[in-house]
mmCIF file of C-alpha atoms in Angstrom:
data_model
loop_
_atom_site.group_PDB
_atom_site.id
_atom_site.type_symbol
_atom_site.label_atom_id
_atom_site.label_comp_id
_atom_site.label_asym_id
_atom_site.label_seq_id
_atom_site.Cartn_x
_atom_site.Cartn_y
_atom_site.Cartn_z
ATOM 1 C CA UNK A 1286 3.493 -28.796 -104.787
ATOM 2 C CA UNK A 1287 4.536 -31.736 -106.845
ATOM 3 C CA UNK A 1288 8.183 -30.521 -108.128
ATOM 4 C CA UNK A 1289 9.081 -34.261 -108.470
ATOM 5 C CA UNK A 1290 6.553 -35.238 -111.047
ATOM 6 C CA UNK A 1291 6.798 -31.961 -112.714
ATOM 7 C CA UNK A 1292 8.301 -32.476 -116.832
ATOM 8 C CA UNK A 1293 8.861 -29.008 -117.368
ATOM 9 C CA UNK A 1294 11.144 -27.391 -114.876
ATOM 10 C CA UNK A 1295 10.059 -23.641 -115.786
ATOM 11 C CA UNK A 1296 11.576 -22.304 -112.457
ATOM 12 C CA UNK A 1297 14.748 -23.009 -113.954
ATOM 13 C CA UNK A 1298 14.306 -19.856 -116.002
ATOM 14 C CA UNK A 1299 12.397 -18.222 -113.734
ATOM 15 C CA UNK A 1300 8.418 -19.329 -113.940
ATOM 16 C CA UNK A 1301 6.697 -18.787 -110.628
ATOM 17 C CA UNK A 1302 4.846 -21.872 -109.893
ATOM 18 C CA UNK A 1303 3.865 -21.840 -106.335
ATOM 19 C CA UNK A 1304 2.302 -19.302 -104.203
ATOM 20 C CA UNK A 1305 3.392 -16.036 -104.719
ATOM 21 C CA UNK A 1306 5.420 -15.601 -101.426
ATOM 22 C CA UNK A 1307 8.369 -14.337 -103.382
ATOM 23 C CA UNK A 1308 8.435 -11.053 -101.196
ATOM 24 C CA UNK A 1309 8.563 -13.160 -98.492
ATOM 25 C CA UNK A 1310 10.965 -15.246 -99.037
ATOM 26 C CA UNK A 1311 13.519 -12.391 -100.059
ATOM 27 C CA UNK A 1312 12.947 -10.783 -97.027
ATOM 28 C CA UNK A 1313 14.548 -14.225 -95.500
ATOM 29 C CA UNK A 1314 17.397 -13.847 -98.027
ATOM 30 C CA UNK A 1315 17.932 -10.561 -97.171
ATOM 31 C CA UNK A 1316 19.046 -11.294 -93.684
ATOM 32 C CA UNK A 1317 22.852 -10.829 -93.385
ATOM 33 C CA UNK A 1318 23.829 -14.314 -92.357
ATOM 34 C CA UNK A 1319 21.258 -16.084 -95.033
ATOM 35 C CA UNK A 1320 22.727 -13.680 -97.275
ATOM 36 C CA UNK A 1321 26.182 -14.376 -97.333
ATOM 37 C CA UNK A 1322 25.521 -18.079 -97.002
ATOM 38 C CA UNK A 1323 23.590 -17.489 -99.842
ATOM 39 C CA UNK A 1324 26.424 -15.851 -102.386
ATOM 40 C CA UNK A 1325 29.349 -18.290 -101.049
ATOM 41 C CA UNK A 1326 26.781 -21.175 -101.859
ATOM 42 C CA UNK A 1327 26.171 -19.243 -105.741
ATOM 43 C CA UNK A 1328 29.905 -18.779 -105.642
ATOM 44 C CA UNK A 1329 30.740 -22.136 -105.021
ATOM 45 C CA UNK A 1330 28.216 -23.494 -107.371
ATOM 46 C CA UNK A 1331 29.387 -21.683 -110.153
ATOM 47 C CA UNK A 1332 33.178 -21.866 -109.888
ATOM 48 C CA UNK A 1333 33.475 -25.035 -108.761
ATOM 49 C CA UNK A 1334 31.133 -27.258 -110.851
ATOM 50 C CA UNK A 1335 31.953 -30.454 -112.005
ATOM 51 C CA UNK A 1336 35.778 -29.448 -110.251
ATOM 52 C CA UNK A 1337 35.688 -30.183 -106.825
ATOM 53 C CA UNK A 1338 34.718 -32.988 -104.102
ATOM 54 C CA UNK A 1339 31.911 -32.487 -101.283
ATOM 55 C CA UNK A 1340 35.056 -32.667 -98.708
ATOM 56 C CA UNK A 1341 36.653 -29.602 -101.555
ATOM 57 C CA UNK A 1342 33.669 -27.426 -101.503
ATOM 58 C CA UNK A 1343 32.656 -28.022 -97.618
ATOM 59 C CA UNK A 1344 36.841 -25.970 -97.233
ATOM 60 C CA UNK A 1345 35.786 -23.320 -99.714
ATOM 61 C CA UNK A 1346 32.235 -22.769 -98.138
ATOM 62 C CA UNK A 1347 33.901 -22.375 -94.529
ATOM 63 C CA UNK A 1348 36.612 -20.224 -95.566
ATOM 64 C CA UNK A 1349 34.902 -17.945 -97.564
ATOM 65 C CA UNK A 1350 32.189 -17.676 -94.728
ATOM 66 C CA UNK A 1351 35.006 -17.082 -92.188
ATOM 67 C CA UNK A 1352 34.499 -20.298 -90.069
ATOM 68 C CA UNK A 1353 37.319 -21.037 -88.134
ATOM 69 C CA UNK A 1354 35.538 -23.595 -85.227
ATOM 70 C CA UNK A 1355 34.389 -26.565 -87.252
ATOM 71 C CA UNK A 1356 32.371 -29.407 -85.413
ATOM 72 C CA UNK A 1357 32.276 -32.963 -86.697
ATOM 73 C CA UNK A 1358 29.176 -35.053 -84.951
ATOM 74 C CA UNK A 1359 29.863 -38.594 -86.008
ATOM 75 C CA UNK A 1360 28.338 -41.887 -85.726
ATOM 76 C CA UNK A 1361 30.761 -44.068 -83.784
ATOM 77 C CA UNK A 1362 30.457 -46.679 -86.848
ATOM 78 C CA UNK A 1363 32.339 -44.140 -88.664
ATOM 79 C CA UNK A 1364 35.036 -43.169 -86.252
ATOM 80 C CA UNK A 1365 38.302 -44.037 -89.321
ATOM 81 C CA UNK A 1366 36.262 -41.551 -91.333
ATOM 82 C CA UNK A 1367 35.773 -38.589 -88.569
ATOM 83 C CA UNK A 1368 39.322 -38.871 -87.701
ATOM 84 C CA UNK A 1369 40.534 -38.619 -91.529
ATOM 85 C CA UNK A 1370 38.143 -35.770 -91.822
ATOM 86 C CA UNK A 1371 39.142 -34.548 -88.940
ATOM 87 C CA UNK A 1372 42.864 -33.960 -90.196
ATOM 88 C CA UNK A 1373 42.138 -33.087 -93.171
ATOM 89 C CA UNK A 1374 39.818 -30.057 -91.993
ATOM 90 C CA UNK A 1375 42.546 -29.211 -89.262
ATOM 91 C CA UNK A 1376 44.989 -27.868 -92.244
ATOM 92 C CA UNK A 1377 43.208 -24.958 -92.379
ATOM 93 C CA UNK A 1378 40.231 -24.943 -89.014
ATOM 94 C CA UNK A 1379 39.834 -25.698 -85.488
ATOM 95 C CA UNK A 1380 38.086 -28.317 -85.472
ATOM 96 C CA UNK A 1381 35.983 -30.499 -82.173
ATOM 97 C CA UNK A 1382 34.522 -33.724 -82.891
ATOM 98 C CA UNK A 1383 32.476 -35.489 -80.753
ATOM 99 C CA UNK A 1384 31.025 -39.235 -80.807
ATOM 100 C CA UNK A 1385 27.708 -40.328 -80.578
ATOM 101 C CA UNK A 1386 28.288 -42.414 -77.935
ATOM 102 C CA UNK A 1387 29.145 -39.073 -75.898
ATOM 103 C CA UNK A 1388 28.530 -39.510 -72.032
ATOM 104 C CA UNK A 1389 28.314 -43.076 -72.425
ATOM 105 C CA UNK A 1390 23.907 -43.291 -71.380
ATOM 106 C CA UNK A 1391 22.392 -46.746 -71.211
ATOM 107 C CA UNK A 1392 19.457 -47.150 -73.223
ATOM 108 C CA UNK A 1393 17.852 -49.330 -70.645
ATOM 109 C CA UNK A 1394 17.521 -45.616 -68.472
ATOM 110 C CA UNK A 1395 15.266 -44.774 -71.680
ATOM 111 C CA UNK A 1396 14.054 -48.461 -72.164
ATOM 112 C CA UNK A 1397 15.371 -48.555 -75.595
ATOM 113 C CA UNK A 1398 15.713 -51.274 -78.042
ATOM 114 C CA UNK A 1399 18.944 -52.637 -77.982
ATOM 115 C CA UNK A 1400 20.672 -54.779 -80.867
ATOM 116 C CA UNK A 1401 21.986 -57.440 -78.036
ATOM 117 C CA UNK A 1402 19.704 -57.696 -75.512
ATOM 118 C CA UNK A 1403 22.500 -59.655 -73.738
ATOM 119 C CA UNK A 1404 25.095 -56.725 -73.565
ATOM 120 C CA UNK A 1405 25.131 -53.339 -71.970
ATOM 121 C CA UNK A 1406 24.567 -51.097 -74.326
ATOM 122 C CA UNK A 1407 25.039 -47.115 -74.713
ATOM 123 C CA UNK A 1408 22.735 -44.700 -76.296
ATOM 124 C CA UNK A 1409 23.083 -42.691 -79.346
ATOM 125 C CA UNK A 1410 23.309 -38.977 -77.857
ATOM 126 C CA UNK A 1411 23.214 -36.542 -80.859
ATOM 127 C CA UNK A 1412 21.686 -33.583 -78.041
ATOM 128 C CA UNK A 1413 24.561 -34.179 -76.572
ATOM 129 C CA UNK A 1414 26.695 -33.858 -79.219
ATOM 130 C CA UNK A 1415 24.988 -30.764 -80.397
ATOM 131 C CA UNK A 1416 25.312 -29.459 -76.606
ATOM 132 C CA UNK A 1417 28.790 -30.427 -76.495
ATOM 133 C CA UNK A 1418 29.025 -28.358 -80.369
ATOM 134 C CA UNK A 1419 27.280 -25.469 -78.583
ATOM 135 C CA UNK A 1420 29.323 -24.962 -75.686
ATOM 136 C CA UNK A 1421 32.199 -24.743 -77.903
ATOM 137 C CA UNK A 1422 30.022 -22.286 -80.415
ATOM 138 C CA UNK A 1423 31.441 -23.603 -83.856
ATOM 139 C CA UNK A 1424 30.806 -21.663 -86.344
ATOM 140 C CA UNK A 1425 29.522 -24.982 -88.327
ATOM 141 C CA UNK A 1426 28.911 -28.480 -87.572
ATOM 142 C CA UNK A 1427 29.425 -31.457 -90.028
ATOM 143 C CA UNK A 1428 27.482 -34.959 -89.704
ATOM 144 C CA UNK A 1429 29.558 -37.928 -90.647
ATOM 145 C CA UNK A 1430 27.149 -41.103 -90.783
ATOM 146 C CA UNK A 1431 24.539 -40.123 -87.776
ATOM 147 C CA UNK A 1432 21.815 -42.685 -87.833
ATOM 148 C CA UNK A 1433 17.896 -41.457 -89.038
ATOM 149 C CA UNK A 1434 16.363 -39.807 -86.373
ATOM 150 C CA UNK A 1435 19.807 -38.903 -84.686
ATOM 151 C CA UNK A 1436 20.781 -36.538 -87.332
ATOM 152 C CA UNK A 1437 17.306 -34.981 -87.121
ATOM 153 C CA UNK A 1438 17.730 -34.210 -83.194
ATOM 154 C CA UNK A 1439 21.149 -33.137 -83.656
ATOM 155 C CA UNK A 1440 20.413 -30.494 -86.216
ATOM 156 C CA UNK A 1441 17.175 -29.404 -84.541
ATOM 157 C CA UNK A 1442 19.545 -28.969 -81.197
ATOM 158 C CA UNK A 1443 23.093 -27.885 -83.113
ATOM 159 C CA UNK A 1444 23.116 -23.951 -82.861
ATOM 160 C CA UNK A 1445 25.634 -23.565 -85.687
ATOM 161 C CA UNK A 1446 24.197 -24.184 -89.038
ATOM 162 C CA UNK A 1447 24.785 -27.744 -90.360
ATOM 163 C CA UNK A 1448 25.778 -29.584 -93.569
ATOM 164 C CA UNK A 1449 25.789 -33.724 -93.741
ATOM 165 C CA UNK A 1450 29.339 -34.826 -95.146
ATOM 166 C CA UNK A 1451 28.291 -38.971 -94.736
ATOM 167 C CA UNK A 1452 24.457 -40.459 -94.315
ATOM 168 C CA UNK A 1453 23.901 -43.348 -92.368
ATOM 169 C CA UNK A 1454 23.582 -46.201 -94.873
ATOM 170 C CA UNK A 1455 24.531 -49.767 -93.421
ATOM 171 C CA UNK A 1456 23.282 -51.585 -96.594
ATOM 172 C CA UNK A 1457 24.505 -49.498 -99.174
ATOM 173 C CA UNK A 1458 27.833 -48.394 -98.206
ATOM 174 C CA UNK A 1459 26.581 -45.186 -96.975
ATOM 175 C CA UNK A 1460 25.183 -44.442 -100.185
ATOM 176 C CA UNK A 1461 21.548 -44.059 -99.396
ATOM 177 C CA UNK A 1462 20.986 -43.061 -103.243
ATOM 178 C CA UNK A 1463 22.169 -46.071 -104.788
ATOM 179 C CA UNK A 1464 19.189 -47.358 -103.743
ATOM 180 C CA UNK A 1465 17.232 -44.905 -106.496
ATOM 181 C CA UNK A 1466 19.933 -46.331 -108.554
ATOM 182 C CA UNK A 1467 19.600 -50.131 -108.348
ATOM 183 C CA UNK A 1468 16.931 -52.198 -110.196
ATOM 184 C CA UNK A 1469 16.813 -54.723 -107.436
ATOM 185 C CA UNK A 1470 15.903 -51.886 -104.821
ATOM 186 C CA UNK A 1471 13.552 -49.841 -106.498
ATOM 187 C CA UNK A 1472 11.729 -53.000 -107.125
ATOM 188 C CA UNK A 1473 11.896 -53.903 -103.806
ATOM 189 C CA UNK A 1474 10.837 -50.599 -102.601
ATOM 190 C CA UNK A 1475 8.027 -49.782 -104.966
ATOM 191 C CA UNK A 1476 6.382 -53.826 -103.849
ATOM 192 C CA UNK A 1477 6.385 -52.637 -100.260
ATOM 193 C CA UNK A 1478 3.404 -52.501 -98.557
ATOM 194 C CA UNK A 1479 2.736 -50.723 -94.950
#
């Protein structure tokens, strides 16, 4: 599949493209959790367009699902905006957060790359935030600014289903699309060569 570099867009309205795994895939849908995920996300879509923030449909989503145990795996970079999410989320959820820096491992155990060679220096633990996550059995976990390859493990490990409120993005902010968006960076990204 090539969706990207597609003009048309007939799936919009309903063209079948791909393989013909439609049977398949409803039998997926079908399943009572994917289900109701499924009609809160349709719900949300629809009522809420253009109206409300991420942070404003992330509260709908949860309540309508029934989630009272939110976790919030965050990127110790980021720790101002897990603690404002945090109480925001806590109007209405119970809500754990835990730090990437959890259990405080030295990357020289794993003989890791560290940014100061000169400094002890803890590892990034996203298993063990998703352990920590699981233990507690949230209902749904949150990412707020986990680096590439951390978020991966943690939602690969996180039991609860996950949604990513803030990507990593040192450069930009934490705006990894305003890369797309900039002339300077799409030139510089196109020119790059392996």
């Amino acid at each position: 599949m090539k969706c990207s570099k597609c003009i048309k867009k007939l799936c919009y309205i309903g063209k079948n493209c791909g393989k013909d795994i439609i049977k398949e895939l409803l039998e997926e849908y079908y399943k009572k959790e994917n289900l109701k995920i499924t009609k809160v996300s349709s719900y949300i879509e629809a009522t809420y367009y253009m109206k409300k923030t991420r942070l404003e449909e992330i509260i709908e989503f949860c309540k309508l699902m029934d989630y009272k145990k939110i976790g919030i795996a965050f990127c110790i970079g980021l720790e101002n905006e897990a603690k404002i999410l945090d109480e925001i989320l806590s109007q209405h959820f119970d809500v754990y957060s835990v730090c990437c820096k959890v259990c405080g491992i030295d990357k020289d155990i794993l003989k890791l790359k560290k940014i100061n060679n000169n400094n002890k220096e803890a590892m990034c633990n996203p298993i063990g935030q998703a352990k920590i996550l699981n233990e507690i059995r949230t209902d749904l976990n949150i990412i707020v600014g986990l680096c590439i390859g951390h978020d991966i493990l943690f939602q690969k490990y996180s039991n609860a289903p996950t949604t990513t409120f803030i990507v990593k993005d040192r450069v930009l902010s934490h705006n990894p699309a305003g890369a797309l968006y900039s002339k300077y960076y799409l030139k510089k990204l196109k020119n790059l060569k392996s």
